[in-house]
XYZ file of C-alpha atoms in Angstrom:
168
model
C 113.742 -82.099 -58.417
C 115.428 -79.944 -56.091
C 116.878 -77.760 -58.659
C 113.458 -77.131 -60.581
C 111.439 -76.388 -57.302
C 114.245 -73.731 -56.889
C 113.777 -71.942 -60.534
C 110.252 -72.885 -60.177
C 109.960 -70.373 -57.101
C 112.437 -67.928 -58.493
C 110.094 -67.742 -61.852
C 107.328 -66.980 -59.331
C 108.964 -64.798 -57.660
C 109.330 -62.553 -61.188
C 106.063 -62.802 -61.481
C 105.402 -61.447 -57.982
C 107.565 -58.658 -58.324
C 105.771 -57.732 -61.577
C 102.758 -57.824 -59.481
C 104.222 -55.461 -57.102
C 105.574 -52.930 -59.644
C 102.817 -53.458 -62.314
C 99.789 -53.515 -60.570
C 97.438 -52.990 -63.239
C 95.496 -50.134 -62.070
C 98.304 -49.565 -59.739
C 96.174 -50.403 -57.173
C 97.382 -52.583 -54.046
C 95.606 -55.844 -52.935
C 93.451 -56.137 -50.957
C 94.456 -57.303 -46.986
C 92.988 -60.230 -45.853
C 94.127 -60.920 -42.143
C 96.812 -58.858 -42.379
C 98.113 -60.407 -45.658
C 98.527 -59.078 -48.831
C 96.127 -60.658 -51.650
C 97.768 -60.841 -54.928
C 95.529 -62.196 -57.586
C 97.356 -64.297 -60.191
C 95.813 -65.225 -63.279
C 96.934 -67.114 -65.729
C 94.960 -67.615 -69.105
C 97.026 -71.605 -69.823
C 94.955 -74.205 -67.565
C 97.345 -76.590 -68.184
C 99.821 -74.722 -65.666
C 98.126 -74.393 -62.829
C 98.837 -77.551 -60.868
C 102.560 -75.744 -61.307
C 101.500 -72.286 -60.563
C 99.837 -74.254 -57.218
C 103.117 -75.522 -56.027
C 104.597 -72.312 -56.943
C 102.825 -70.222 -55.023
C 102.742 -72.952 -51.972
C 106.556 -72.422 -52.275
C 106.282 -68.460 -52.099
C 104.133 -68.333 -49.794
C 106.108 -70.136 -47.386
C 108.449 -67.590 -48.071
C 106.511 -64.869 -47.541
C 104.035 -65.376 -45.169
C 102.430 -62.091 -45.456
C 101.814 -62.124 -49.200
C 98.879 -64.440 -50.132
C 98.600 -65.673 -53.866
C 95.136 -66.238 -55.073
C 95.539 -68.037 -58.720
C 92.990 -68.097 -61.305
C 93.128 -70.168 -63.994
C 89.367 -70.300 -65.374
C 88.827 -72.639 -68.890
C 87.461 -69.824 -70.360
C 90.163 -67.310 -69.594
C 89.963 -64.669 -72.689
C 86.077 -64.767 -71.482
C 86.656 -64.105 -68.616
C 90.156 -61.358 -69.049
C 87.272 -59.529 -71.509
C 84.839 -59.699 -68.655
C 87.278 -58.188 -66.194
C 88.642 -55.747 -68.658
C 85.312 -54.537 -69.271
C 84.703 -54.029 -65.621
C 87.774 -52.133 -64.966
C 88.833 -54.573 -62.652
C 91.841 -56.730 -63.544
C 93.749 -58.719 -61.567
C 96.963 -58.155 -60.616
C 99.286 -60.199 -62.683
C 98.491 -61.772 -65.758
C 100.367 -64.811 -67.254
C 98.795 -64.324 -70.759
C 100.786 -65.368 -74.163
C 101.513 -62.565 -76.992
C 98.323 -63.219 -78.375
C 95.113 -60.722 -79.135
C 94.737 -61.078 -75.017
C 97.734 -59.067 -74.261
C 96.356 -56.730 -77.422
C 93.542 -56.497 -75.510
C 95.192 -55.697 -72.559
C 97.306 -52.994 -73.572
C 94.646 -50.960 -75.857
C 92.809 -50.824 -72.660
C 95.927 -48.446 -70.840
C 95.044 -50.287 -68.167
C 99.393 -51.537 -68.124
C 101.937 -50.252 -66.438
C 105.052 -49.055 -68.993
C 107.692 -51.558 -68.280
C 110.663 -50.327 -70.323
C 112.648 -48.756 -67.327
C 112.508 -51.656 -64.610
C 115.547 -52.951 -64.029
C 114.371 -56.988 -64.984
C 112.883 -55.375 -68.289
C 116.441 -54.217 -68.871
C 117.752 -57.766 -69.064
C 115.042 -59.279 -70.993
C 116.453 -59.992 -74.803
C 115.983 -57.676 -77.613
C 114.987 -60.402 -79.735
C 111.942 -60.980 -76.894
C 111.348 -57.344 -76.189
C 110.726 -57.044 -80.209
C 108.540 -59.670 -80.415
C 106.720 -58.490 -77.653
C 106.305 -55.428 -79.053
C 105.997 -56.204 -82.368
C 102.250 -57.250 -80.857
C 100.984 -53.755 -80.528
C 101.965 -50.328 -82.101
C 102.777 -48.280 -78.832
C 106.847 -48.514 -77.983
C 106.658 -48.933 -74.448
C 107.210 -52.267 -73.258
C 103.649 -53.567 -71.504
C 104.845 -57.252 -70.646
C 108.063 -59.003 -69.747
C 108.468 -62.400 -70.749
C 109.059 -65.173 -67.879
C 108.929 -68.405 -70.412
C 109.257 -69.217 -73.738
C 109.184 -71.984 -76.014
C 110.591 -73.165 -79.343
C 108.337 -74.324 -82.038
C 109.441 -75.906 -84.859
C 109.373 -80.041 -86.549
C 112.236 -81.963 -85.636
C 112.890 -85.232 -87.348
C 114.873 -88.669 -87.427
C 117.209 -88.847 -90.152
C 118.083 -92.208 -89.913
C 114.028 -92.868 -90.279
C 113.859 -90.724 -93.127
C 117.048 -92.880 -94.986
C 115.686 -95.744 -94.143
C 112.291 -94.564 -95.841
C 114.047 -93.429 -98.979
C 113.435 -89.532 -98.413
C 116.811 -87.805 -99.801
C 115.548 -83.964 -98.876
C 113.625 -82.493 -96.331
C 109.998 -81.750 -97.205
C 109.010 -78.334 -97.494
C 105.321 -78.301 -97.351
């Protein structure tokens, strides 16, 4: 438990500095008694009870940043809403989908290609990233992924008579 609050906090922390260095308008937060607001939205509802505790955990260590996450059901609603309004918040946990299309057509991103953390992120991730749009620059740095695929029991499928692997 230990271990996953601590790469919990350190994948918040990522996203934190990417708020810091990719403001997008390059615009600061705004201070609320003497903090720093950093608006955090993220477009997976799912995640936010984790983004909570995340952000409890950060803030702890560093009182003078505040975290405000938004995690709305209707998130691409609302990212169009905000896009349209010139007003977007300051880090965006969005999937390589049409959002983060969306979001970089608008040149409302910061260019990430020469931060240091872009640097490290694999090629096979920065292609895929942007593979998305047809601008070079690197708009979004990945802080997740997942594997997709069908896995299956091969003693089940023996025991079921299948000899091959269905393709379809």
């Amino acid at each position: 438990m230990n271990k996953t609050i601590k790469l919990v906090t350190g994948v918040l922390a990522f996203l934190i500095l990417i708020a810091v260095t990719v403001s997008m308008f390059l615009t600061s937060g705004p201070n609320l008694n003497g903090k720093t607001v950093i608006q955090l939205f993220s477009t997976k509802t799912e995640n936010a009870a984790t983004y909570k505790e995340l952000i409890k955990a950060f803030e702890k260590k560093y009182p003078s940043i505040e975290v405000q996450l938004s995690s709305p059901s209707s998130a691409a609603t609302v990212l169009r809403t905000d896009l349209a309004k010139n007003s977007l918040p300051d880090v965006i946990a969005v999937g390589g989908d049409n959002n983060l299309v969306s979001l970089v057509s608008s040149e409302g991103l910061r260019n990430l290609a020469g931060q240091s953390y872009a640097k490290t992120t694999l090629p096979a991730y920065r292609k895929m990233i942007t593979s998305l749009y047809s601008k070079k620059s690197l708009y979004a740095v990945p802080y997740a992924t997942n594997a997709a695929g069908v896995i299956y029991n091969k003693a089940l499928f023996k025991k079921a008579g299948i000899k091959t692997v269905p393709t379809t």
